[in-house]
Amino acid sequence: DGVTWFRELYDANIIDVTRHTPLKIILIRKPKEIILLFFHNHILSDGRGLLGLLRQFIQFYENMYYHRTGYEVIPDFKSIPLPVIRPPWKDCSRRHLDIFLKKCRLFLREPAAEVHHNGGVDTVGGLMLVARVLSPEQFSLLKSIAKNHQATINDYMIVTMFKTMKGWNERRGGRPGRFYINVPVSLRSPEDLSVSNNLGGITISPDPQALDNNGELLNQVRAQRIFLTENDAARIDPALAWILKFTPLKLQELLFKHHSHALYPSLCLSNIGICDYNPSHKDEEGFQYMGPARIIGSNVVTAAIPWPQMLIHTYNSRMEVSLSVFRSHFSLQTAEEFLRAYIQELIGEAAQQHILSS
């Protein structure tokens, strides 16, 4: 189980960018499988850039394994494209700043409701991480449910998360209020898989009253996403962070200490999308290879931050969902229960319809 290994080895492999290289790779040999763990700091790359790195890694390995002619034994590092870094002045227009300030005012007027947790310190060491994999049948079911609601799968998953958080807090005595979901957004062109960071984000927050009306909830989520996407709102936070780097350090510390917590969302929900690690080497079932080894599983996880982070990716028609949390906020058991509640909410509608029809 790659997640178990990653969780247990995380503490010993935390990367300090002032002393370590930003990438570590660990190989674990088991009787019937091999597990490769990639530990990388976000300073190296975002999720889409990591996909490009893994593709290059697999391609280089296969070139050596199959003794392919025309390929250098040592990779041509100079040919690896470098990220283009430009001052983000165009992303700090009045329109962008208006959107940012409107978001800040809403956060200050209606602070984000936390996903209720037990508190305390879990005795389990390592990264506080849980994960589940939806089978091809479950993933197909999920797509059909989203289609029945005339929604994209991303919109449906966001709507479902709002419903899950509301139901979770109601059952566990959590504080009611307004929920905010931060949705990371890649700022890359589709063909750009360079090893770099080019990531922004948008924050979606429907009216609390809409959480009891599925149709209105979906409409508000869809409308907010479309508005923020069309106005390129995902670029605002990275642009302001870039400008903030040039302010005095004391001012940065003051802003972070006294104001950053006011903009914490309830949860971060990130969907990397479809990860084709080796598109040139697949079998009839769509499984990909690294040399002669069939890649039978894939987990993409993220480190914990003050609010829960859920990361989703699709591989071989399977959807993997991971959840990382702070040890001081959640126990592993509570995190497992929350993830189970979310997946049940995702596909429970179809199961209920099946029971009613039979």
CSV table of C-alpha atoms in Angstrom, one decimal:
chain,number,residue,atom,x,y,z
A,1,ASP,CA,0.0,0.0,0.0
A,2,GLY,CA,1.8,3.1,-1.2
A,3,VAL,CA,-0.3,5.4,1.0
A,4,THR,CA,0.8,3.5,4.1
A,5,TRP,CA,4.4,3.7,3.2
A,6,PHE,CA,4.2,7.3,2.3
A,7,ARG,CA,2.5,8.1,5.5
A,8,GLU,CA,5.1,6.2,7.6
A,9,LEU,CA,8.1,7.6,5.8
A,10,TYR,CA,7.0,11.2,5.5
A,11,ASP,CA,8.5,12.5,8.7
A,12,ALA,CA,12.0,11.1,7.9
A,13,ASN,CA,11.8,12.6,4.4
A,14,ILE,CA,10.5,16.1,4.9
A,15,ILE,CA,12.4,18.4,2.6
A,16,ASP,CA,14.2,21.4,4.0
A,17,VAL,CA,14.9,23.5,0.8
A,18,THR,CA,17.8,25.3,2.5
A,19,ARG,CA,19.7,22.0,3.0
A,20,HIS,CA,18.1,19.3,0.7
A,21,THR,CA,17.4,18.8,-2.9
A,22,PRO,CA,13.7,19.4,-3.6
A,23,LEU,CA,13.1,15.8,-4.9
A,24,LYS,CA,13.7,12.5,-3.1
A,25,ILE,CA,12.9,9.0,-4.6
A,26,ILE,CA,12.5,5.9,-2.5
A,27,LEU,CA,12.3,2.4,-4.0
A,28,ILE,CA,10.6,-0.3,-2.0
A,29,ARG,CA,10.9,-3.9,-3.2
A,30,LYS,CA,8.1,-6.3,-2.2
A,31,PRO,CA,7.6,-10.0,-3.2
A,32,LYS,CA,5.0,-9.2,-5.9
A,33,GLU,CA,5.4,-5.5,-6.5
A,34,ILE,CA,7.7,-2.5,-6.4
A,35,ILE,CA,6.7,0.8,-4.9
A,36,LEU,CA,8.3,4.1,-6.0
A,37,LEU,CA,7.8,7.1,-3.6
A,38,PHE,CA,8.4,10.6,-4.9
A,39,PHE,CA,8.8,13.2,-2.2
A,40,HIS,CA,9.0,16.7,-3.7
A,41,ASN,CA,8.7,20.1,-2.3
A,42,HIS,CA,6.3,22.5,-4.0
A,43,ILE,CA,9.2,24.8,-4.7
A,44,LEU,CA,10.1,22.3,-7.4
A,45,SER,CA,6.8,22.0,-9.2
A,46,ASP,CA,3.0,21.9,-9.0
A,47,GLY,CA,1.0,18.7,-9.7
A,48,ARG,CA,0.9,19.1,-13.5
A,49,GLY,CA,4.6,19.7,-13.6
A,50,LEU,CA,5.2,16.6,-11.5
A,51,LEU,CA,3.3,14.6,-14.2
A,52,GLY,CA,5.8,15.9,-16.8
A,53,LEU,CA,8.7,14.9,-14.6
A,54,LEU,CA,7.3,11.4,-14.1
A,55,ARG,CA,6.8,11.0,-17.9
A,56,GLN,CA,10.4,12.0,-18.5
A,57,PHE,CA,11.6,9.6,-15.8
A,58,ILE,CA,9.6,6.7,-17.3
A,59,GLN,CA,10.8,7.5,-20.8
A,60,PHE,CA,14.4,7.7,-19.8
A,61,TYR,CA,14.1,4.4,-17.9
A,62,GLU,CA,12.5,2.6,-20.9
A,63,ASN,CA,15.2,4.0,-23.3
A,64,MET,CA,17.9,2.4,-21.1
A,65,TYR,CA,15.9,-0.8,-20.4
A,66,TYR,CA,15.1,-1.6,-24.0
A,67,HIS,CA,18.5,-0.4,-25.3
A,68,ARG,CA,16.8,1.9,-27.7
A,69,THR,CA,19.2,3.4,-30.3
A,70,GLY,CA,19.4,7.1,-30.9
A,71,TYR,CA,19.0,8.0,-27.2
A,72,GLU,CA,21.7,9.3,-24.9
A,73,VAL,CA,22.5,7.4,-21.8
A,74,ILE,CA,22.7,10.7,-19.9
A,75,PRO,CA,19.7,12.9,-20.4
A,76,ASP,CA,20.1,16.3,-22.1
A,77,PHE,CA,19.4,18.5,-19.2
A,78,LYS,CA,20.0,21.7,-21.2
A,79,SER,CA,17.0,20.8,-23.4
A,80,ILE,CA,14.6,20.8,-20.4
A,81,PRO,CA,12.5,24.0,-20.8
A,82,LEU,CA,12.9,26.6,-18.0
A,83,PRO,CA,9.8,28.3,-16.6
A,84,VAL,CA,9.1,31.8,-17.9
A,85,ILE,CA,8.9,34.2,-15.1
A,86,ARG,CA,7.4,37.7,-15.9
A,87,PRO,CA,6.3,40.5,-13.5
A,88,PRO,CA,2.5,39.9,-13.1
A,89,TRP,CA,1.4,43.5,-13.7
A,90,LYS,CA,-1.4,42.6,-16.1
A,91,ASP,CA,-2.9,40.4,-13.4
A,92,CYS,CA,-3.2,43.3,-11.0
A,93,SER,CA,-5.8,45.3,-13.0
A,94,ARG,CA,-8.6,47.1,-11.3
A,95,ARG,CA,-11.0,44.3,-12.3
A,96,HIS,CA,-8.7,41.7,-10.6
A,97,LEU,CA,-8.3,43.8,-7.5
A,98,ASP,CA,-12.1,44.3,-7.2
A,99,ILE,CA,-12.6,40.6,-7.2
A,100,PHE,CA,-9.9,40.0,-4.6
A,101,LEU,CA,-11.2,42.8,-2.3
A,102,LYS,CA,-14.8,41.5,-2.6
A,103,LYS,CA,-13.5,38.0,-1.5
A,104,CYS,CA,-11.7,39.6,1.5
A,105,ARG,CA,-14.7,41.6,2.6
A,106,LEU,CA,-16.9,38.4,2.5
A,107,PHE,CA,-14.4,36.5,4.5
A,108,LEU,CA,-14.2,39.3,7.1
A,109,ARG,CA,-18.0,39.7,7.3
A,110,GLU,CA,-18.7,35.9,7.3
A,111,PRO,CA,-15.7,33.9,8.5
A,112,ALA,CA,-15.3,30.4,7.1
A,113,ALA,CA,-16.9,27.7,9.1
A,114,GLU,CA,-14.4,25.0,10.0
A,115,VAL,CA,-15.0,21.3,9.2
A,116,HIS,CA,-15.8,20.0,12.7
A,117,HIS,CA,-13.1,17.8,14.2
A,118,ASN,CA,-12.3,16.2,17.5
A,119,GLY,CA,-9.2,18.2,18.3
A,120,GLY,CA,-6.3,16.8,20.3
A,121,VAL,CA,-3.2,15.1,19.1
A,122,ASP,CA,-3.3,11.7,17.3
A,123,THR,CA,-0.8,9.2,18.6
A,124,VAL,CA,-0.1,7.9,15.1
A,125,GLY,CA,3.1,9.3,13.6
A,126,GLY,CA,3.8,10.4,10.1
A,127,LEU,CA,1.7,12.3,7.6
A,128,MET,CA,-2.0,12.4,8.6
A,129,LEU,CA,-3.3,11.0,5.3
A,130,VAL,CA,-6.1,8.8,4.2
A,131,ALA,CA,-7.1,7.7,0.7
A,132,ARG,CA,-9.7,5.8,-1.3
A,133,VAL,CA,-9.8,4.6,-4.9
A,134,LEU,CA,-13.1,4.5,-6.9
A,135,SER,CA,-13.2,1.5,-9.2
A,136,PRO,CA,-13.9,1.9,-12.9
A,137,GLU,CA,-17.5,1.0,-12.3
A,138,GLN,CA,-17.9,3.6,-9.5
A,139,PHE,CA,-16.1,6.2,-11.6
A,140,SER,CA,-18.4,5.5,-14.5
A,141,LEU,CA,-21.4,5.8,-12.1
A,142,LEU,CA,-20.1,9.1,-10.8
A,143,LYS,CA,-19.9,10.5,-14.3
A,144,SER,CA,-23.4,9.4,-15.1
A,145,ILE,CA,-24.7,11.1,-11.9
A,146,ALA,CA,-23.0,14.4,-12.8
A,147,LYS,CA,-24.5,14.1,-16.3
A,148,ASN,CA,-28.0,13.5,-14.9
A,149,HIS,CA,-27.6,16.8,-13.0
A,150,GLN,CA,-26.4,18.5,-16.2
A,151,ALA,CA,-23.2,19.4,-14.4
A,152,THR,CA,-19.5,18.9,-15.1
A,153,ILE,CA,-17.9,16.3,-12.8
A,154,ASN,CA,-15.8,19.1,-11.1
A,155,ASP,CA,-19.0,21.2,-10.3
A,156,TYR,CA,-20.7,18.1,-9.0
A,157,MET,CA,-17.8,17.2,-6.8
A,158,ILE,CA,-17.7,20.7,-5.4
A,159,VAL,CA,-21.4,20.7,-4.7
A,160,THR,CA,-21.2,17.3,-3.0
A,161,MET,CA,-18.4,18.6,-0.8
A,162,PHE,CA,-20.5,21.5,0.4
A,163,LYS,CA,-23.3,19.1,1.2
A,164,THR,CA,-20.9,16.8,3.0
A,165,MET,CA,-19.4,19.6,5.2
A,166,LYS,CA,-22.9,20.8,6.1
A,167,GLY,CA,-24.2,17.3,7.0
A,168,TRP,CA,-20.9,16.5,8.9
A,169,ASN,CA,-21.1,19.6,11.1
A,170,GLU,CA,-24.8,19.1,11.8
A,171,ARG,CA,-24.2,15.5,12.9
A,172,ARG,CA,-21.2,16.3,15.1
A,173,GLY,CA,-22.3,19.6,16.6
A,174,GLY,CA,-20.0,21.7,14.5
A,175,ARG,CA,-20.4,25.5,14.2
A,176,PRO,CA,-22.9,26.5,11.5
A,177,GLY,CA,-21.9,29.2,9.1
A,178,ARG,CA,-20.6,29.9,5.6
A,179,PHE,CA,-18.4,27.3,4.0
A,180,TYR,CA,-15.6,28.3,1.6
A,181,ILE,CA,-13.8,25.9,-0.8
A,182,ASN,CA,-10.5,26.8,-2.3
A,183,VAL,CA,-10.1,25.3,-5.8
A,184,PRO,CA,-6.6,25.2,-7.2
A,185,VAL,CA,-6.4,26.1,-10.9
A,186,SER,CA,-3.6,25.4,-13.3
A,187,LEU,CA,-2.4,28.5,-15.2
A,188,ARG,CA,-0.6,26.4,-17.8
A,189,SER,CA,-1.6,25.7,-21.4
A,190,PRO,CA,-2.7,22.1,-21.8
A,191,GLU,CA,0.5,21.1,-23.5
A,192,ASP,CA,2.8,22.7,-20.9
A,193,LEU,CA,4.3,20.0,-18.7
A,194,SER,CA,7.4,21.8,-17.7
A,195,VAL,CA,8.8,21.2,-14.2
A,196,SER,CA,7.7,24.5,-12.6
A,197,ASN,CA,5.0,26.1,-10.5
A,198,ASN,CA,2.2,27.8,-12.4
A,199,LEU,CA,-0.7,27.5,-10.1
A,200,GLY,CA,-3.4,29.8,-8.9
A,201,GLY,CA,-6.8,29.3,-7.3
A,202,ILE,CA,-10.4,30.5,-6.9
A,203,THR,CA,-12.6,30.4,-3.8
A,204,ILE,CA,-16.2,29.3,-4.1
A,205,SER,CA,-18.8,30.0,-1.4
A,206,PRO,CA,-22.6,29.7,-2.0
A,207,ASP,CA,-25.2,31.2,0.3
A,208,PRO,CA,-25.7,29.0,3.4
A,209,GLN,CA,-29.4,28.8,2.6
A,210,ALA,CA,-28.6,27.2,-0.8
A,211,LEU,CA,-27.0,24.2,0.8
A,212,ASP,CA,-30.5,22.7,1.4
A,213,ASN,CA,-31.6,23.1,-2.2
A,214,ASN,CA,-29.6,20.9,-4.7
A,215,GLY,CA,-30.6,22.8,-7.8
A,216,GLU,CA,-29.9,26.3,-6.3
A,217,LEU,CA,-26.6,25.0,-4.8
A,218,LEU,CA,-25.5,23.7,-8.2
A,219,ASN,CA,-26.5,27.0,-9.9
A,220,GLN,CA,-24.6,29.1,-7.5
A,221,VAL,CA,-21.4,26.9,-7.7
A,222,ARG,CA,-21.6,26.9,-11.5
A,223,ALA,CA,-22.2,30.7,-11.7
A,224,GLN,CA,-19.3,31.5,-9.4
A,225,ARG,CA,-16.9,29.2,-11.1
A,226,ILE,CA,-17.8,30.6,-14.6
A,227,PHE,CA,-17.5,34.2,-13.4
A,228,LEU,CA,-14.2,33.6,-11.7
A,229,THR,CA,-12.8,31.6,-14.7
A,230,GLU,CA,-13.9,34.1,-17.3
A,231,ASN,CA,-12.3,37.0,-15.3
A,232,ASP,CA,-9.1,35.0,-14.8
A,233,ALA,CA,-9.4,35.3,-11.1
A,234,ALA,CA,-7.1,32.4,-10.4
A,235,ARG,CA,-4.1,34.6,-11.3
A,236,ILE,CA,-4.9,37.3,-8.6
A,237,ASP,CA,-3.4,35.6,-5.5
A,238,PRO,CA,-0.1,34.5,-7.1
A,239,ALA,CA,0.3,38.0,-8.6
A,240,LEU,CA,-0.2,39.7,-5.2
A,241,ALA,CA,2.1,37.2,-3.5
A,242,TRP,CA,4.7,38.0,-6.1
A,243,ILE,CA,4.4,41.7,-5.3
A,244,LEU,CA,4.4,41.1,-1.6
A,245,LYS,CA,7.9,39.6,-1.9
A,246,PHE,CA,9.3,43.1,-2.4
A,247,THR,CA,7.7,44.5,0.8
A,248,PRO,CA,9.8,44.6,4.0
A,249,LEU,CA,10.0,41.3,5.8
A,250,LYS,CA,8.5,42.8,9.1
A,251,LEU,CA,5.4,43.9,7.2
A,252,GLN,CA,5.0,40.5,5.7
A,253,GLU,CA,5.3,38.9,9.1
A,254,LEU,CA,2.8,41.4,10.5
A,255,LEU,CA,0.2,40.7,7.7
A,256,PHE,CA,0.7,36.9,8.0
A,257,LYS,CA,0.4,36.9,11.8
A,258,HIS,CA,-2.7,39.1,12.2
A,259,HIS,CA,-4.6,38.7,8.9
A,260,SER,CA,-3.8,35.6,7.0
A,261,HIS,CA,-6.0,33.3,9.2
A,262,ALA,CA,-9.0,35.5,8.3
A,263,LEU,CA,-8.8,34.2,4.7
A,264,TYR,CA,-8.5,30.5,5.6
A,265,PRO,CA,-11.1,28.5,3.6
A,266,SER,CA,-13.0,25.6,5.1
A,267,LEU,CA,-11.3,23.1,2.8
A,268,CYS,CA,-9.2,22.8,-0.4
A,269,LEU,CA,-10.5,20.6,-3.2
A,270,SER,CA,-8.0,20.0,-6.0
A,271,ASN,CA,-8.6,17.8,-9.0
A,272,ILE,CA,-5.4,17.2,-11.0
A,273,GLY,CA,-7.4,15.4,-13.7
A,274,ILE,CA,-6.3,12.5,-15.9
A,275,CYS,CA,-2.7,11.4,-15.3
A,276,ASP,CA,-1.3,9.5,-18.3
A,277,TYR,CA,2.2,8.6,-17.1
A,278,ASN,CA,3.2,6.6,-20.1
A,279,PRO,CA,0.8,7.2,-23.0
A,280,SER,CA,3.1,5.3,-25.5
A,281,HIS,CA,3.1,2.0,-23.5
A,282,LYS,CA,-0.4,0.7,-22.6
A,283,ASP,CA,-2.1,-2.7,-22.8
A,284,GLU,CA,-5.6,-3.4,-24.1
A,285,GLU,CA,-7.1,-2.5,-20.7
A,286,GLY,CA,-5.5,0.9,-20.6
A,287,PHE,CA,-2.9,0.0,-18.0
A,288,GLN,CA,0.4,1.7,-18.5
A,289,TYR,CA,4.0,0.3,-18.1
A,290,MET,CA,7.4,1.3,-16.9
A,291,GLY,CA,9.7,-1.1,-18.7
A,292,PRO,CA,8.1,-4.6,-18.3
A,293,ALA,CA,6.3,-3.7,-15.1
A,294,ARG,CA,2.6,-3.0,-15.2
A,295,ILE,CA,1.8,0.2,-13.3
A,296,ILE,CA,-1.1,-1.1,-11.2
A,297,GLY,CA,-1.7,1.8,-8.9
A,298,SER,CA,-1.1,5.5,-8.4
A,299,ASN,CA,-1.6,7.8,-5.4
A,300,VAL,CA,-1.0,11.6,-5.5
A,301,VAL,CA,-1.0,13.2,-2.0
A,302,THR,CA,-0.2,16.5,-0.5
A,303,ALA,CA,1.1,17.7,2.8
A,304,ALA,CA,-1.2,19.0,5.5
A,305,ILE,CA,-2.0,22.7,6.0
A,306,PRO,CA,-4.3,24.4,8.6
A,307,TRP,CA,-7.4,23.4,6.7
A,308,PRO,CA,-8.2,19.9,5.2
A,309,GLN,CA,-6.8,19.3,1.7
A,310,MET,CA,-8.4,16.8,-0.7
A,311,LEU,CA,-6.6,15.9,-3.8
A,312,ILE,CA,-8.1,13.9,-6.7
A,313,HIS,CA,-6.7,12.4,-9.8
A,314,THR,CA,-7.8,9.8,-12.4
A,315,TYR,CA,-5.7,7.0,-13.6
A,316,ASN,CA,-6.6,3.9,-15.7
A,317,SER,CA,-10.4,4.8,-15.4
A,318,ARG,CA,-10.0,4.8,-11.6
A,319,MET,CA,-10.4,7.9,-9.4
A,320,GLU,CA,-8.1,8.2,-6.4
A,321,VAL,CA,-9.2,10.6,-3.6
A,322,SER,CA,-6.7,11.5,-0.8
A,323,LEU,CA,-7.3,13.7,2.3
A,324,SER,CA,-4.5,15.2,4.4
A,325,VAL,CA,-5.2,16.9,7.7
A,326,PHE,CA,-3.4,18.5,10.7
A,327,ARG,CA,-2.6,16.1,13.5
A,328,SER,CA,-3.8,18.7,16.0
A,329,HIS,CA,-7.2,18.9,14.2
A,330,PHE,CA,-8.1,15.3,13.1
A,331,SER,CA,-7.3,11.8,14.1
A,332,LEU,CA,-6.8,9.3,11.3
A,333,GLN,CA,-10.1,7.7,12.3
A,334,THR,CA,-12.0,11.0,12.0
A,335,ALA,CA,-10.3,11.7,8.7
A,336,GLU,CA,-11.3,8.3,7.4
A,337,GLU,CA,-14.9,8.9,8.5
A,338,PHE,CA,-15.0,12.3,6.7
A,339,LEU,CA,-13.6,10.8,3.5
A,340,ARG,CA,-16.1,7.9,3.7
A,341,ALA,CA,-19.0,10.4,4.2
A,342,TYR,CA,-17.8,12.4,1.1
A,343,ILE,CA,-17.6,9.3,-1.2
A,344,GLN,CA,-20.9,8.1,0.1
A,345,GLU,CA,-22.5,11.4,-0.8
A,346,LEU,CA,-20.8,11.3,-4.2
A,347,ILE,CA,-22.2,7.9,-5.3
A,348,GLY,CA,-24.9,7.3,-2.7
A,349,GLU,CA,-27.6,8.9,-4.9
A,350,ALA,CA,-27.2,6.2,-7.6
A,351,ALA,CA,-27.3,3.4,-5.0
A,352,GLN,CA,-30.5,4.9,-3.5
A,353,GLN,CA,-32.1,5.1,-6.9
A,354,HIS,CA,-31.1,1.4,-7.6
A,355,ILE,CA,-32.8,0.4,-4.3
A,356,LEU,CA,-36.0,2.3,-5.1
A,357,SER,CA,-36.2,0.9,-8.6
A,358,SER,CA,-35.7,-2.7,-7.4
